[in-house]
Backbone as a ProteinNet text record, in pm:
[ID]
protein_1_A
[PRIMARY]
XXXXXXXXXXXXXXXXXXXXXXXXXXXXXXXXXXXXXXXXXXXXXXXXXXXXXXXXXXXXXXXXXXXXXXXXXXXXXXXXXXXXXXXXXXXXXXXXXXXXXXXXXXXXXXXXXXXXXXXXXXXXXXXXXXXXXXXXXXXXXXXXXXXXXXXXXXXXXXXXXXXXXXXXXXXXXXXXXXXXXXXXXXXXXXXXXXXXXXXXXXXXXXXXXXXXXXXXXXXXXXXXX
[TERTIARY]
-425.8	-556.1	-653.7	-658.4	-747.1	-668.4	-695.2	-623.1	-719.4	-734	-816.4	-724.2	-751.3	-669.6	-759.9	-744.5	-821.1	-970.5	-1017.7	-1156.1	-1250.8	-1352.5	-1450.4	-1590.6	-1676.5	-1817.9	-1901.5	-1985.7	-2074	-2219.3	-2306	-2449.7	-2516.8	-2617	-2687.4	-2834.7	-2883.5	-3025.1	-3071.8	-3147.5	-3186.4	-3065	-3047.3	-2932.3	-2815.8	-2831.8	-2728.7	-2645.1	-2513.7	-2420.7	-2340.8	-2338.6	-2265.9	-2152.8	-2033.7	-1917.6	-1901.2	-1922.4	-1909.4	-1765.6	-1696.5	-1555.4	-1481.5	-1369.3	-1301	-1157.7	-1138.3	-1004.3	-927.1	-989.5	-935.9	-838.6	-723.7	-624.5	-616	-616.8	-614.1	-565.6	-479.3	-436.6	-475.7	-534.5	-569.6	-508.5	-424	-356.4	-439.3	-418.5	-486.3	-453.6	-555.2	-536	-537.4	-553.9	-557.3	-687.8	-681.9	-800.4	-803.4	-888.6	-893.9	-1023.6	-1011.9	-1128.6	-1139.7	-1259	-1285.6	-1370.9	-1322	-1391	-1412	-1483.5	-1509.2	-1651.4	-1683.1	-1817.5	-1921.1	-2046.6	-2155.2	-2145.9	-2167.2	-2163.5	-2026.4	-1924.2	-1787.7	-1752	-1838.9	-1812.1	-1780	-1793.1	-1754.6	-1835.7	-1967.6	-2052.4	-2046.3	-2026.4	-2010.3	-1886	-1777.5	-1653.3	-1672.9	-1744	-1766.7	-1849.2	-1949.1	-2032.1	-1953.6	-1859	-1776.5	-1678.5	-1617.9	-1527.6	-1600	-1727.8	-1805.7	-1872.5	-1843.1	-1898.3	-2049.9	-2103.7	-2246.5	-2278.4	-2177.7	-2194.6	-2075	-2095.1	-1988.6	-1934.1	-1803.2	-1748.4	-1787.5	-1785	-1811.3	-1687	-1572	-1446.5	-1333.3	-1219.8	-1103.9	-1098.3	-1008.4	-984.3	-1008.3	-1062.6	-1073.8	-1017.6	-899.7	-833.3	-865.5	-935.2	-979.2	-904.6	-810.4	-730.4	-669.8	-611.8	-540.5	-626.3	-756.3	-844.8	-908.9	-903.2	-970.1	-1117.7	-1202.1	-1343.5	-1432.4	-1373.6	-1452.3	-1511.4	-1640.6	-1705.9	-1758.8	-1734.3	-1787.4	-1939.6	-2003.8	-2148.7	-2189.4	-2316.8	-2367.2	-2356.1	-2378.1	-2369.3	-2228.3	-2128.8	-1990	-1952.7	-1999.9	-1970.2	-2034.9	-2156.7	-2224	-2145.7	-2096.3	-2018.7	-1890.7	-1824.2	-1699.1	-1723.3	-1832.9	-1862.7	-1903.6	-1973.2	-2033.9	-1929.8	-1946.5	-1858.3	-1724.7	-1695.3	-1565.1	-1576	-1696.9	-1718.1	-1837.4	-1818.5	-1927.3	-1960.6	-2087.3	-2133.7	-2202.5	-2169.9	-2237.8	-2284.3	-2415.8	-2472.5	-2526.7	-2543.9	-2597.9	-2740.1	-2817.4	-2959.9	-2989.3	-2886.9	-2897.7	-2946.1	-3054.7	-3106.1	-3139.7	-3202.6	-3247.2	-3391.4	-3429.8	-3565.4	-3644.4	-3746.2	-3815	-3900.5	-3934.8	-4012.4	-3927	-3794.9	-3703.1	-3642.3	-3605.2	-3537.5	-3393.2	-3327.2	-3184.9	-3105.1	-3125.5	-3051	-3081.1	-3205.9	-3243.9	-3185.9	-3180.4	-3118.1	-2970.2	-2901.3	-2758.9	-2738.9	-2826.1	-2814	-2829.9	-2894.2	-2911.7	-2777.4	-2674.9	-2543.3	-2482.2	-2533.3	-2477.4	-2568	-2679.9	-2783	-2734.2	-2650.4	-2608.6	-2465.8	-2412.1	-2278.4	-2282	-2167.7	-2155.4	-2153.9	-2172.3	-2171.7	-2296.4	-2282.3	-2400.8	-2480.8	-2605.5	-2697.8	-2642.3	-2582.8	-2531.1	-2418.5	-2329.9	-2219.3	-2270.4	-2377.8	-2435.9	-2490	-2560.2	-2614.7	-2502.2	-2395.2	-2281.4	-2215.2	-2204.2	-2143.3	-2228.9	-2360.3	-2450.1	-2438	-2435.7	-2422	-2289.4	-2186.6	-2052.8	-2050.6	-2104.3	-2098.4	-2194	-2307.3	-2397.1	-2329.7	-2257.4	-2186.3	-2079.3	-2007.3	-1899.4	-1951.6	-2067	-2120.5	-2223.9	-2229.5	-2317.7	-2465	-2501	-2639	-2707.3	-2637.1	-2691.8	-2826.7	-2840.4	-2965.9	-3077	-3042.9	-3142.5	-3172.4	-3128.9	-3137.8	-3278.8	-3379.8	-3516.5	-3592.7	-3528.9	-3594.8	-3601.4	-3698	-3708.6	-3632.7	-3585.4	-3511.5	-3586.2	-3720	-3798.2	-3795.6	-3752.3	-3744.4	-3606.3	-3518.2	-3380.5	-3354.5	-3253.7	-3207	-3129.1	-3102.4	-3024.8	-2887.3	-2821.8	-2689.9	-2693.9	-2797.5	-2812.2	-2840.2	-2922	-2949.3	-2822.4	-2737.5	-2613.7	-2519.6	-2522.3	-2442.1	-2492.5	-2623.4	-2678.5	-2630.4	-2631.4	-2585.3	-2438.2	-2357	-2215.4	-2200.3	-2277.3	-2271.9	-2307.3	-2409.5	-2447.4	-2335.3	-2269.7	-2164.1	-2041.4	-2013.8	-1891.3	-1917.7	-2044.6	-2076.8	-2004.1	-1987.7	-1920.7	-1768.2	-1718.1	-1575	-1513.8	-1567.3	-1517.7	-1377.9	-1304.6	-1172.1	-1182.5	-1292.8	-1311.9	-1443.5	-1437.3	-1556.6	-1571.2	-1686.1	-1715.7	-1821.8	-1794.3	-1886.4	-1918.4	-2047.3	-2091.3	-2161.5	-2091.2	-2142.3	-2203.2	-2126	-2183.3	-2234.3	-2195.7	-2242.1	-2338.6	-2379.7	-2459	-2592.5	-2654	-2784	-2774.2	-2653.5	-2633.5	-2592	-2622	-2571	-2421.9	-2357	-2211.2	-2164.2	-2237.5	-2195.1	-2203.8	-2316	-2330.1	-2236.2	-2213.1	-2118.2	-1978.4	-1937.9	-1805.7	-1793.1	-1901.4	-1900.5	-1882.6	-1953.7	-1940.3	-1798.8	-1741.5	-1604.7	-1506.1	-1528	-1440.2	-1446.2	-1566	-1582.8	-1511.1	-1526	-1460.8	-1309.1	-1255.4	-1109.8	-1062.4	-1138.6	-1101.2	-1097.9	-1198.1	-1203.2	-1083.8	-1048.4	-933.1	-804	-792.7	-672.7	-655.4	-766.9	-761.4	-732.2	-717.5	-678	-779.3	-900.4	-1001.9	-966.8	-967.4	-948.4	-1075.2	-1060.7	-1175.5	-1168	-1275.2	-1288.3	-1416.3	-1402.7	-1515.9	-1535.6	-1657.8	-1696.3	-1746.5	-1696.7	-1739.2	-1728.1	-1818.5	-1809.4	-1741.4	-1711.5	-1658.4	-1505.3	-1444.9	-1298.3	-1243.2	-1318.9	-1275.4	-1267.5	-1368.2	-1367.6	-1264.5	-1248.9	-1148.8	-1008.4	-985.9	-853.5	-816.1	-913.1	-884.1	-832	-845.9	-799.5	-648.8	-589.4	-444.6	-413.1	-516.8	-496.9	-627	-615.5	-733.9	-726.3	-836.8	-850.2	-955.4	-924.1	-1023.4	-1054.3	-1182.9	-1228	-1289	-1274.7	-1339.8	-1367.4	-1494.2	-1534.5	-1487.3	-1494.1	-1461.2	-1313.6	-1230.1	-1085.3	-1025.4	-911.3	-841.2	-758.1	-786.3	-709.4	-614.3	-642.1	-553.3	-548.2	-429.4	-409.2	-300.7	-340.7	-245.9	-247.8	-129.3	-116.2	-125.2	-171.4	-179.1	-40.7	-33.7	95.5	144.9
183	221.2	258.5	172.8	198.3	185.6	275.6	274.9	313.8	227.1	253.9	271.5	374.2	400.8	427.2	339.5	351.5	364.6	288.5	302	237.8	311.9	265.3	283.5	185.8	198.2	147.3	233.1	195.7	215.7	133.9	145	160.4	245.8	267.7	233.2	151.2	117	147.3	255.8	298.8	337	272.1	300.1	204.7	116.5	15.6	57.2	61.1	92.5	-31	-64.8	-181.4	-136.5	-189.4	-157	-265.2	-228.7	-324.6	-332	-217.9	-211.9	-133.3	-186.7	-131.5	-92	34.1	90.5	3.7	-22.5	-115.7	-45	-107.9	-60.2	-161	-110.3	-200.3	-126.3	-191.3	-141.8	-243.9	-197	-282.9	-222.3	-298.9	-249.5	-276.7	-196.6	-215.2	-354.4	-424.3	-556	-671.1	-644.3	-751.9	-831.3	-953.5	-1036.7	-1070.5	-1001.9	-1012.7	-1080.5	-1186.4	-1252.3	-1211.2	-1172.3	-1133.6	-1242.6	-1300.9	-1410.7	-1377.6	-1466.7	-1448.2	-1486.7	-1504	-1545.7	-1436.9	-1474.5	-1378	-1270.3	-1145	-1034.9	-979.6	-1025.1	-979.6	-848.6	-800.8	-673.7	-684.6	-804.2	-825.2	-737	-749.2	-672.9	-523.5	-487.4	-345.5	-289.3	-364.8	-322.3	-309.2	-405.1	-399.8	-275.5	-244.7	-127.2	2.4	10.4	130.9	138.5	25.3	24.1	68.5	30.6	65.4	200.9	277.3	412.2	411.4	296.5	287.1	326.7	325.1	360.1	443.9	525	613.4	562.7	571.7	530.8	628.9	580.4	667.8	745.1	690.4	757.2	697	765.2	718.1	773.6	716.6	765.6	655.3	696.3	607	680.6	638.3	699.7	618.8	684.7	624.1	694.5	623.5	682.9	817.4	819.8	939.1	1045.6	1021.1	1118.9	1058.4	1130.9	1085.6	1120.6	1018.3	1042.3	1032	999.6	993.7	1132.1	1136.6	1264.1	1334.1	1278	1339.6	1330.2	1421.8	1419.6	1302.9	1261	1151.7	1186.7	1312.6	1354.2	1335.6	1376.6	1360.6	1212.7	1133	989.9	923.1	961.6	906	935.5	1057.3	1096.5	1016.1	996.1	920.3	772.6	718.2	575.3	538.4	628.1	597.2	555.8	435.6	386.3	333.3	352.6	308.5	186.9	161	48.9	-32	-163.4	-254.2	-342.5	-383.1	-462.5	-589.5	-701.2	-828.3	-879.2	-900	-940.7	-1082.8	-1143	-1278.2	-1285.4	-1178.8	-1180.9	-1133.6	-1112.8	-1074.7	-930.1	-889.6	-751.8	-709.8	-799.8	-767.2	-716	-637.7	-583.5	-671.3	-738.7	-839.9	-781.2	-653.3	-591	-555.4	-568.9	-535.4	-662.1	-656	-768.7	-777.5	-885	-900.8	-780.6	-745.1	-632.7	-503.1	-482.7	-359	-354.3	-467.4	-471	-433.5	-486.1	-455.9	-309	-256.7	-118.1	-17.7	-58	32.7	83.9	0.4	39.5	154	177.2	280.1	402.1	399.3	501.1	642.4	656	790.2	822.6	741.6	768.6	864.4	878.9	974	907.7	775.4	706.9	742.3	768.5	790.1	660.5	672.5	559.1	440.7	467.9	357.6	284.5	358.7	296.2	214.7	261.9	185.7	52.3	56	-68.2	-164.9	-112.4	-198	-257.5	-178.1	-227.7	-337.6	-318.1	-420.3	-549.2	-536.1	-653.8	-725.4	-647	-702.9	-787.1	-734.8	-810.5	-928.6	-916.4	-1031.3	-1144.3	-1109.9	-1210.5	-1277.5	-1197.4	-1251.5	-1349.9	-1320.2	-1404	-1504.9	-1524.1	-1626.1	-1596.1	-1467.8	-1425.9	-1368.2	-1363.1	-1296.5	-1355.9	-1488	-1552.4	-1531	-1468.7	-1441.4	-1292	-1212.4	-1066.3	-1016.7	-1080	-1033.7	-1101.2	-1193.9	-1265.1	-1179.2	-1210.1	-1148.3	-1235	-1176.1	-1254.7	-1378.9	-1369.6	-1483.5	-1601.1	-1577.9	-1683.7	-1749.4	-1708.6	-1757.8	-1844.3	-1930.4	-2005.8	-1914.3	-1962.8	-1883.6	-1848.7	-1946	-1918.8	-1814.4	-1819.1	-1719.1	-1581.4	-1575.2	-1446.5	-1385.5	-1469.2	-1415	-1369.3	-1436	-1389	-1253.5	-1234	-1102.3	-997.3	-1032.6	-938.5	-902.7	-1000.3	-973.1	-886.2	-917.4	-836.6	-691.2	-669.9	-533.8	-466.6	-543.2	-487	-445.3	-515	-486.2	-405.4	-372.8	-303.2	-170.1	-99.8	30.3	17.7	-107.5	-136	-73	-108.5	-49.9	-100.6	-18.4	-59.7	-152	-139.3	-217.4	-292.7	-423.5	-507	-565.1	-539.3	-588.2	-696.3	-812	-925.4	-973.1	-971	-1011.1	-1146.2	-1253.3	-1390.3	-1417.4	-1400	-1408.4	-1546.1	-1651.6	-1786.4	-1839.4	-1755.2	-1800.9	-1862.7	-1819.8	-1872.5	-1969.2	-2021	-2106.3	-2247.1	-2343.2	-2477.5	-2480	-2592.4	-2597.9	-2574.6	-2627.6	-2611.5	-2465.4	-2399.5	-2259.4	-2171.9	-2210.3	-2135.8	-2140.4	-2257.8	-2271.7	-2186.5	-2177.1	-2095.6	-1947.7	-1901.1	-1761.4	-1733.4	-1824.9	-1804.6	-1798.9	-1879.5	-1875.8	-1738.6	-1685	-1553.2	-1446.7	-1451.7	-1352.6	-1361.7	-1483.1	-1499.5	-1440.1	-1461.7	-1406.4	-1254.2	-1193.2	-1047.4	-994.1	-1063.3	-1020.7	-1035.4	-1144.5	-1166.8	-1058.3	-993.9	-886.1	-750.5	-747.2	-623.4	-561.8	-618.4	-564.5	-598.6	-500.6	-525.9	-590.1	-705.2	-782.1	-801.6	-761.2	-784	-863.1	-981.8	-1072.9	-1115.4	-1102	-1157.5	-1299.2	-1394.2	-1532.7	-1609.4	-1706.5	-1801.4	-1930.9	-1943	-2067.1	-2068.6	-2158.5	-2169.9	-2203.4	-2284.3	-2322.2	-2200.3	-2113.1	-1993.9	-1892.4	-1880.4	-1788.2	-1828.8	-1960.5	-2010.1	-1972.7	-1931.9	-1893.2	-1750	-1672.9	-1534.4	-1529.4	-1417.7	-1401.2	-1358.2	-1314.2	-1268.2	-1288.8	-1332.1	-1357.4	-1276.1	-1210	-1130.2	-1198.1	-1223	-1278.5	-1174.9	-1147.6	-1050.6	-1121.6	-1059.6	-1105.6	-983.2	-963.5	-848.9	-716.7	-705.4	-580	-550.5	-648.7	-630	-736.9	-704.3	-802.3	-892.4	-1023.6	-1118.5	-1201.2	-1210.6	-1280.2	-1199	-1176.1	-1111.4	-1189.9	-1282.8	-1378.7	-1378.1	-1380.2	-1396.5	-1544.5	-1573.3	-1711.6	-1772.1	-1899.1	-1968.7	-1980.3
-377.5	-430.2	-318.4	-212.1	-99.6	30.2	121.8	248.5	359.9	458.8	575.9	696	776	894.1	1014.5	1115.3	1241	1212.1	1114.2	1071.5	1173.7	1210.2	1307.3	1250.8	1278	1242.7	1359.6	1411.8	1521.6	1479.6	1538	1516.8	1652.5	1658.4	1784.1	1768.3	1860.1	1868	2009.8	2021.8	2155.4	2236.8	2350.4	2436.9	2411.1	2313.2	2287.8	2167.5	2186.2	2078.2	2042.8	1915.6	1867.6	1777	1802	1718.8	1613.3	1487.2	1377.6	1327.3	1321.7	1283.6	1390.6	1435.9	1552.2	1517.7	1482.4	1455.1	1355.4	1245.5	1146.3	1052.5	1028.6	932.2	817.2	693.5	578.5	454.9	376.1	245.3	139.3	30.5	-82.4	-207.3	-274.6	-393.5	-518.6	-619.9	-747.5	-803.1	-849	-908.1	-810.8	-682.7	-583.3	-592	-538.9	-519.9	-371.8	-299.2	-153.6	-111.9	-32.1	25.5	171.9	213	351.8	414.6	523.5	589.2	736.7	804.4	946.6	980	1108.3	1148.5	1122.3	1123.3	1106.4	1213.5	1172.2	1267.1	1296.6	1221.9	1251.7	1181	1091	1023.3	876.1	817	677.3	582.4	591	498.6	527.2	652.9	687.3	619.6	624.9	560.7	410.1	349.9	205.7	168.7	250.6	224.3	230.6	323.7	333.7	217.7	181.2	66	-60.4	-72.3	-190.3	-183	-77.2	-59.6	-44.6	-1.2	26.4	169.8	254.4	395.2	437.7	539.5	587.2	721	742.2	871.7	981.5	1104.1	1219	1259.6	1224.3	1255.5	1175.6	1172.9	1099.4	957.8	877.6	742.6	639.9	525.2	411	290.5	245.3	131	6.4	-88.2	-213.3	-326	-387.1	-494.8	-453.3	-332.9	-287.6	-223.4	-207.2	-144.8	-21	91.2	212.9	199.1	173.8	144.6	268.1	382.4	505.4	533.1	552	578.8	455.4	336.8	215.3	213.9	142.7	127.9	37.9	47.6	-35.5	-183.5	-217.5	-357.2	-411.2	-334.1	-378.1	-388.7	-293.2	-296	-416.8	-449.5	-567.1	-694.1	-704.5	-822	-831.5	-717.2	-715.1	-745.5	-694.1	-707.9	-850	-917.6	-1047.2	-1151.5	-1202.5	-1307.1	-1258.3	-1128.2	-1076.7	-986.2	-935.6	-844.2	-892.8	-901.3	-935.9	-817.1	-806.8	-693.3	-742.2	-675.9	-700	-564.5	-550.8	-422.8	-430.1	-313.6	-304.5	-360.1	-341.6	-376.2	-518.5	-601	-742	-761.9	-692.1	-700.3	-842.8	-918	-1052.1	-1048.5	-1148	-1157.4	-1252.3	-1200.8	-1280.4	-1391.8	-1381.8	-1489	-1610.2	-1596.3	-1705.2	-1763.5	-1888.1	-1952.4	-1904.9	-1944.8	-1913.4	-1963.7	-2090.3	-2148.7	-2075	-2037.1	-1967.9	-1827.2	-1758.4	-1626.3	-1634.2	-1734.7	-1750.3	-1786.5	-1870.9	-1916.5	-1802.4	-1693	-1579.8	-1527.5	-1537.7	-1487.3	-1566.9	-1686.3	-1774.5	-1785.6	-1715.3	-1734.7	-1703.7	-1600.3	-1559.1	-1601.6	-1691.8	-1742.5	-1860.2	-1923	-2032.5	-2169.7	-2173.8	-2301.8	-2382.3	-2511.5	-2595.7	-2608	-2652.3	-2654.7	-2734.1	-2849.8	-2931.7	-2860.9	-2796.8	-2724.4	-2605.6	-2541.1	-2430.7	-2480.7	-2593.8	-2649.6	-2686	-2742.7	-2778.9	-2655.2	-2547.8	-2424.2	-2362.4	-2362.9	-2308.8	-2390.2	-2521.9	-2608.3	-2582.2	-2558.3	-2533.3	-2406.2	-2296.5	-2170.8	-2173.6	-2243.9	-2255.7	-2332.6	-2438.4	-2516.3	-2431.2	-2354.1	-2272	-2168	-2109.3	-2003	-2052.7	-2184	-2238.9	-2221.1	-2230.7	-2206.7	-2330.6	-2442.8	-2561.5	-2602.7	-2590.4	-2629.8	-2528	-2413.8	-2309.8	-2298.2	-2393.5	-2382.6	-2354	-2413.6	-2397	-2284.8	-2213.5	-2105	-1978.8	-1893.9	-1761.7	-1661.2	-1551.7	-1452	-1403.3	-1390.2	-1341.2	-1437.3	-1560.3	-1660.5	-1664.3	-1574.1	-1573	-1450.4	-1461.1	-1344.5	-1250.8	-1130.8	-1035.5	-1088.4	-1155.1	-1210.4	-1319.6	-1402.5	-1508.7	-1450.4	-1345.8	-1282.5	-1224.1	-1164.5	-1108.9	-1219.6	-1334.5	-1447.3	-1498	-1495.9	-1531.8	-1432.5	-1302.9	-1200.6	-1220	-1258.4	-1283.5	-1408.4	-1512.3	-1635.4	-1604.1	-1523.3	-1485.1	-1406.7	-1318.6	-1234.6	-1314.8	-1426.1	-1501.5	-1627.9	-1655.9	-1780.4	-1792.9	-1680.4	-1682.9	-1672.3	-1672.5	-1661.8	-1536.7	-1419.4	-1294.6	-1260.5	-1187.7	-1141.1	-1020.6	-943.6	-821.7	-830.9	-806.6	-804.2	-664.1	-601.8	-467.1	-476.4	-417.2	-424.3	-282.8	-247.2	-113.3	-123.6	-83.4	-91.6	-230.4	-336.5	-471.7	-510.1	-435.9	-468.1	-362.9	-268.7	-155.3	-192	-302.3	-342.7	-460	-485.6	-603.4	-563.7	-651.2	-628.6	-662.2	-635.9	-648.3	-791.7	-890	-1030.1	-1073.2	-1044	-1080.9	-998.8	-872.6	-790.1	-847	-895.5	-955.6	-1080.9	-1158.3	-1279.3	-1244.8	-1142.4	-1099	-1051.6	-976.9	-928.2	-1043.3	-1146.9	-1265.2	-1331.2	-1345.4	-1407.1	-1325.3	-1193.2	-1107	-1118.2	-1123.3	-1138.4	-1270.9	-1376.9	-1507.1	-1503.7	-1441.3	-1432.2	-1353.7	-1246.1	-1168.2	-1248.9	-1324.1	-1405.1	-1510.4	-1548.9	-1648.6	-1585	-1452.4	-1387	-1293	-1285.5	-1194.7	-1050.6	-963	-820.8	-767.7	-701.6	-655.7	-504.9	-436.1	-292.7	-271.4	-211.9	-198.9	-53.9	-5	124.3	101.2	178.2	161.3	292.2	308.5	419.4	375.5	246.4	192.1	196.6	274.6	274.1	135.8	59.9	-74.7	-166	-159.3	-243	-195.2	-64.3	-10.5	-53.4	-66	-103.3	-246.1	-328	-465	-475.2	-368.1	-367.5	-347	-386	-365.7	-222.6	-150.2	-13	63.3	189	271.5	399.6	428.5	550.2	636.9	763.9	856.3	962.4	977.6	1077.1	1197.3	1312.3	1434.1	1519.5	1554.5	1636.9	1577.8	1445.3	1380.3	1365.9	1393.7	1381.7	1292.1	1231.4	1148.1	1239.2	1231.8	1313.8	1226.5	1095.3	1002.3	873.8	822	692.6	622.7	534.8	479.1	327.4	268.3	124.3	88.5	-33.2	-77.9	-85.9	-56.5	-60	-203.1
[MASK]
+++++++++++++++++++++++++++++++++++++++++++++++++++++++++++++++++++++++++++++++++++++++++++++++++++++++++++++++++++++++++++++++++++++++++++++++++++++++++++++++++++++++++++++++++++++++++++++++++++++++++++++++++++++++++++++++++

């Protein structure tokens, strides 16, 4: 499904150049559950951004469903990303002026579903994540765990093939974190490819495969026992 070859990402600040990813090679198969670990600054979030077509590599190849998308224009990447990739972030990224239902519906705004089908899809994911009774609430009226469930509902509303999660439990207590991890495991079991950045060894151990990065390179690539 995804193939990276000699992928490099550098950032320049003034005269200083920093290498975030260093000639990285990686294959991710459809339906995998991959956890990406490593110390702060090792390139985890940079890698996730490139996988999600939010950032472009400085060099190398990124094959997305048989197409090398490295060097594509932002417009082409937006078209490819829409409806095929979902994102779950540590900070929730909800719009407080919108209700729960309206936040989830944003994921379908630029798709081809007619209005009635969009409403049905939103109702479906709210029911699945136990949010139906909160449909008219604003994010500020919800607990952290509920807000993250809204973020997951928004991420899966378009039924993406790839779900990217960047420290999805980082702002949650242990009980709500465990609930989020259960939801992610269920989505993966249903066929969604899941790539998760985490600092938690316990959460990484739930993945079928763990990648450890150091200085922008893969130092461990291990399948679950």
